[in-house]
Tab-separated table of C-alpha atoms in Angstrom:
chain	number	residue	atom	x	y	z
A	27	MET	CA	9.436	-73.898	6.345
A	28	GLY	CA	6.109	-75.395	5.328
A	29	SER	CA	4.193	-74.906	2.089
A	30	LEU	CA	1.695	-72.221	1.361
A	31	THR	CA	-1.239	-74.565	2.193
A	32	ASP	CA	0.331	-75.340	5.610
A	33	ASP	CA	0.055	-71.663	6.544
A	34	PRO	CA	-2.638	-71.217	9.231
A	35	ASP	CA	-3.765	-67.869	7.730
A	36	PHE	CA	-4.167	-69.507	4.335
A	37	ARG	CA	-6.267	-72.306	5.887
A	38	ALA	CA	-8.374	-69.799	7.762
A	39	THR	CA	-9.319	-67.912	4.555
A	40	THR	CA	-12.297	-68.560	2.319
A	41	PHE	CA	-11.367	-67.818	-1.263
A	42	VAL	CA	-14.362	-66.633	-3.292
A	43	VAL	CA	-13.837	-66.761	-7.053
A	44	ILE	CA	-15.969	-64.141	-8.663
A	45	ASP	CA	-16.846	-63.076	-12.171
A	46	PHE	CA	-19.077	-60.480	-13.784
A	47	GLU	CA	-20.441	-60.143	-17.224
A	48	ALA	CA	-21.165	-56.508	-18.067
A	49	THR	CA	-22.408	-54.047	-20.657
A	50	THR	CA	-20.532	-50.786	-21.195
A	51	PRO	CA	-22.754	-47.877	-22.222
A	52	ALA	CA	-21.235	-44.762	-23.796
A	53	GLY	CA	-20.486	-42.146	-21.151
A	54	HIS	CA	-21.085	-44.501	-18.229
A	55	PRO	CA	-19.085	-47.087	-16.315
A	56	ALA	CA	-19.704	-50.782	-17.061
A	57	GLN	CA	-22.968	-52.137	-15.726
A	58	PRO	CA	-23.192	-55.755	-14.537
A	59	ILE	CA	-25.606	-58.034	-16.309
A	60	GLU	CA	-24.505	-61.353	-14.587
A	61	VAL	CA	-22.519	-62.342	-11.549
A	62	ALA	CA	-21.312	-65.673	-10.229
A	63	ALA	CA	-19.217	-66.641	-7.240
A	64	LEU	CA	-17.698	-69.937	-5.965
A	65	ALA	CA	-16.350	-70.182	-2.445
A	66	LEU	CA	-13.494	-72.489	-1.651
A	67	ARG	CA	-11.534	-73.487	1.438
A	68	TYR	CA	-8.431	-75.628	1.739
A	69	GLU	CA	-9.173	-78.356	4.291
A	70	GLN	CA	-7.350	-81.627	5.119
A	71	GLY	CA	-5.134	-81.458	2.058
A	72	ASP	CA	-7.792	-80.691	-0.585
A	73	TRP	CA	-10.042	-77.924	-1.865
A	74	VAL	CA	-13.604	-77.957	-0.534
A	75	GLU	CA	-16.468	-75.979	-2.154
A	76	VAL	CA	-18.362	-74.225	0.606
A	77	GLY	CA	-20.797	-72.133	-1.421
A	78	ARG	CA	-21.791	-70.939	-4.830
A	79	PHE	CA	-23.995	-68.129	-6.289
A	80	ALA	CA	-25.079	-67.035	-9.722
A	81	SER	CA	-27.600	-64.540	-10.937
A	82	LEU	CA	-28.524	-62.461	-13.957
A	83	ILE	CA	-28.738	-58.738	-13.288
A	84	ARG	CA	-31.149	-56.386	-15.026
A	85	PRO	CA	-29.164	-53.425	-16.343
A	86	PRO	CA	-30.521	-49.842	-16.079
A	87	GLU	CA	-32.488	-48.407	-18.956
A	88	PHE	CA	-29.505	-46.337	-20.112
A	89	ALA	CA	-27.426	-49.511	-20.500
A	90	PRO	CA	-29.442	-52.121	-22.350
A	91	GLY	CA	-27.843	-55.364	-23.386
A	92	THR	CA	-26.111	-55.092	-26.786
A	93	ARG	CA	-25.526	-57.268	-29.772
A	94	PHE	CA	-21.932	-57.731	-28.537
A	95	ASN	CA	-23.272	-59.107	-25.253
A	96	THR	CA	-25.396	-61.619	-27.191
A	97	LEU	CA	-22.538	-62.662	-29.394
A	98	HIS	CA	-20.098	-62.818	-26.468
A	99	SER	CA	-22.197	-64.594	-23.837
A	100	GLY	CA	-25.466	-65.560	-25.456
A	101	LEU	CA	-27.385	-63.164	-23.132
A	102	THR	CA	-30.194	-61.310	-24.909
A	103	SER	CA	-32.364	-58.342	-23.954
A	104	GLU	CA	-35.189	-60.735	-23.239
A	105	HIS	CA	-33.011	-62.705	-20.746
A	106	LEU	CA	-32.197	-59.478	-18.933
A	107	ALA	CA	-35.605	-57.832	-18.991
A	108	SER	CA	-36.915	-60.141	-16.287
A	109	ALA	CA	-33.710	-60.457	-14.320
A	110	PRO	CA	-33.293	-59.305	-10.716
A	111	THR	CA	-32.340	-55.655	-10.184
A	112	PRO	CA	-28.746	-54.878	-9.058
A	113	ALA	CA	-30.043	-54.282	-5.580
A	114	GLU	CA	-31.772	-57.680	-5.526
A	115	ALA	CA	-29.016	-59.760	-7.160
A	116	LEU	CA	-25.998	-58.090	-5.493
A	117	GLY	CA	-27.832	-57.852	-2.165
A	118	ALA	CA	-28.427	-61.560	-2.299
A	119	LEU	CA	-24.731	-62.110	-2.953
A	120	ASP	CA	-23.717	-59.821	-0.173
A	121	ARG	CA	-25.782	-61.737	2.364
A	122	ARG	CA	-23.749	-64.876	1.660
A	123	PHE	CA	-20.690	-63.341	3.398
A	124	THR	CA	-20.747	-63.866	7.164
A	125	ALA	CA	-19.129	-61.599	9.771
A	126	ASP	CA	-17.157	-64.414	11.403
A	127	SER	CA	-15.255	-65.498	8.266
A	128	ARG	CA	-12.115	-64.208	6.611
A	129	TYR	CA	-12.443	-63.784	2.819
A	130	LEU	CA	-10.381	-62.913	-0.250
A	131	LEU	CA	-12.029	-62.580	-3.625
A	132	VAL	CA	-10.231	-64.220	-6.584
A	133	ALA	CA	-10.603	-63.092	-10.188
A	134	GLN	CA	-8.917	-63.132	-13.575
A	135	HIS	CA	-7.895	-59.550	-14.148
A	136	ALA	CA	-9.250	-58.534	-10.786
A	137	ALA	CA	-9.276	-54.848	-11.643
A	138	THR	CA	-12.431	-55.370	-13.616
A	139	GLU	CA	-14.297	-57.077	-10.710
A	140	ALA	CA	-12.888	-54.462	-8.255
A	141	GLY	CA	-14.295	-51.644	-10.416
A	142	LEU	CA	-17.717	-53.227	-10.815
A	143	LEU	CA	-17.949	-53.953	-7.075
A	144	TYR	CA	-16.924	-50.346	-6.253
A	145	ASN	CA	-19.480	-48.882	-8.586
A	146	GLN	CA	-22.177	-51.145	-7.198
A	147	ARG	CA	-21.094	-50.748	-3.567
A	148	GLU	CA	-24.446	-49.414	-2.338
A	149	HIS	CA	-25.935	-52.786	-3.277
A	150	CYS	CA	-23.108	-55.016	-1.978
A	151	PRO	CA	-21.205	-53.070	0.735
A	152	VAL	CA	-19.754	-56.129	2.321
A	153	ALA	CA	-18.368	-57.681	-0.899
A	154	ALA	CA	-17.146	-54.262	-2.086
A	155	ARG	CA	-14.822	-54.065	0.920
A	156	ILE	CA	-13.195	-57.486	0.497
A	157	ASP	CA	-9.683	-57.431	-0.936
A	158	LEU	CA	-8.873	-59.494	-4.001
A	159	LEU	CA	-6.323	-61.772	-5.534
A	160	ASP	CA	-5.613	-61.548	-9.280
A	161	THR	CA	-4.772	-64.803	-11.050
A	162	ILE	CA	-2.740	-62.939	-13.729
A	163	PRO	CA	0.241	-61.762	-11.557
A	164	LEU	CA	0.116	-65.039	-9.739
A	165	ALA	CA	0.367	-66.971	-13.052
A	166	ARG	CA	3.227	-64.642	-14.196
A	167	ARG	CA	5.061	-65.732	-11.056
A	168	MET	CA	4.261	-69.408	-11.262
A	169	VAL	CA	4.344	-70.073	-15.098
A	170	PRO	CA	6.642	-67.432	-16.605
A	171	GLY	CA	7.190	-67.287	-20.306
A	172	LEU	CA	3.639	-67.772	-21.601
A	173	ALA	CA	2.726	-65.747	-24.701
A	174	ASP	CA	0.052	-64.035	-22.619
A	175	TYR	CA	-1.936	-64.578	-19.514
A	176	ARG	CA	-5.535	-64.518	-20.775
A	177	LEU	CA	-7.825	-67.031	-19.189
A	178	ASP	CA	-8.024	-69.170	-22.344
A	179	THR	CA	-4.199	-69.299	-22.453
A	180	LEU	CA	-4.019	-70.459	-18.828
A	181	LEU	CA	-6.734	-73.058	-19.493
A	182	GLY	CA	-4.677	-74.356	-22.384
A	183	HIS	CA	-1.483	-74.448	-20.273
A	184	TYR	CA	-3.193	-76.590	-17.677
A	185	SER	CA	-5.154	-78.697	-20.164
A	186	ILE	CA	-8.499	-77.538	-18.733
A	187	PRO	CA	-11.213	-77.810	-21.391
A	188	LEU	CA	-13.004	-74.635	-22.444
A	189	PRO	CA	-16.586	-74.828	-21.169
A	190	ALA	CA	-19.342	-74.801	-23.740
A	191	ASP	CA	-20.772	-71.736	-22.137
A	192	ARG	CA	-17.522	-69.771	-21.905
A	193	HIS	CA	-18.191	-66.050	-21.186
A	194	ARG	CA	-21.207	-66.934	-18.902
A	195	ALA	CA	-20.327	-65.905	-15.351
A	196	ALA	CA	-20.842	-69.321	-13.713
A	197	ALA	CA	-18.809	-71.156	-16.341
A	198	ASP	CA	-15.927	-68.669	-16.101
A	199	VAL	CA	-15.944	-68.875	-12.300
A	200	ARG	CA	-15.657	-72.648	-12.509
A	201	VAL	CA	-12.617	-72.568	-14.805
A	202	THR	CA	-11.008	-69.685	-13.047
A	203	ALA	CA	-11.264	-71.608	-9.811
A	204	ARG	CA	-9.488	-74.541	-11.511
A	205	VAL	CA	-6.744	-72.292	-12.752
A	206	PHE	CA	-6.390	-70.708	-9.232
A	207	THR	CA	-6.121	-74.107	-7.497
A	208	ARG	CA	-3.570	-75.317	-9.968
A	209	LEU	CA	-1.514	-72.183	-9.406
A	210	ILE	CA	-1.610	-72.831	-5.693
A	211	GLU	CA	-0.499	-76.399	-6.297
A	212	ASP	CA	2.452	-74.999	-8.269
A	213	ALA	CA	3.309	-72.654	-5.466
A	214	ASP	CA	3.206	-75.517	-2.974
A	215	ARG	CA	5.433	-77.720	-5.102
A	216	GLU	CA	8.001	-75.016	-5.909
A	217	GLY	CA	7.955	-73.309	-2.529
A	218	SER	CA	8.129	-69.907	-4.231
A	219	VAL	CA	5.061	-68.475	-2.356
A	220	ARG	CA	5.338	-69.653	1.217
A	221	ASP	CA	2.428	-68.092	3.044
A	222	LEU	CA	-0.708	-65.981	2.649
A	223	THR	CA	1.242	-62.727	3.249
A	224	GLU	CA	3.524	-63.519	0.361
A	225	LEU	CA	0.620	-64.585	-1.815
A	226	VAL	CA	-1.007	-61.232	-1.200
A	227	LYS	CA	2.232	-59.399	-2.061
A	228	VAL	CA	2.415	-61.294	-5.362
A	229	ALA	CA	-1.249	-61.124	-6.428
A	230	GLY	CA	-3.214	-58.908	-4.042
A	231	ARG	CA	-5.353	-55.935	-4.953
A	232	THR	CA	-6.938	-53.751	-2.332
A	233	ALA	CA	-10.677	-53.292	-2.656
A	234	LYS	CA	-11.339	-49.805	-4.124
A	235	VAL	CA	-13.593	-48.906	-1.139
A	236	GLY	CA	-10.728	-49.409	1.254
A	237	ARG	CA	-7.863	-48.171	-0.937
A	238	PRO	CA	-5.751	-45.321	0.323
A	239	ALA	CA	-5.363	-42.302	-1.969
A	240	GLN	CA	-2.091	-43.605	-3.370
A	241	GLY	CA	-3.648	-46.907	-4.248
A	242	GLU	CA	-0.902	-49.039	-2.775
A	243	LEU	CA	-1.212	-52.805	-2.476
A	244	PHE	CA	-2.434	-53.924	0.891
A	245	THR	CA	-0.463	-56.255	3.102
A	246	LEU	CA	-1.744	-58.498	5.757
């Protein structure tokens, strides 16, 4: 049997690595203040970037940027005051997805991105319906025995330098993409994940919009 990257379904899929930065107001769900996405396809034995997107997002008045946001990411209230609205920023992202392509979103701790997409689904109805892959369970399968599976730990394991702007969405997307592609290389080399269906069983998360009541993991 061939490797994961020989699988026709894998090759037919565009993997969109996505990351949000958010603020979490008391009594409300997290509100996005930045989003970035990086689209990858596996073609002719290598990864090819086929698109990227990044935007600040102006939070609602009840959820202003906080001192924690500034300390964490460097984003200030001044940065966010003139940012696009959620409808503008997420609508622009949504229009990047085409009806004739097959997508999976990829995220580190994908539950966070799945929740933000669900809560913003009126602004990004296409993206909110795309299922996800989570790098954490995939890393647990491919590199067992790490002390934890935080992004910084995985970057250290693969000797990927921390970006200077760590915790900005575009920077985190870039390094998450590098972790994801290294995990796929491991899966190819070891043969432990043989096709897209198995990859989804290991690391898949159904989009909350399309999730059945029991919340079971989708299968292809």
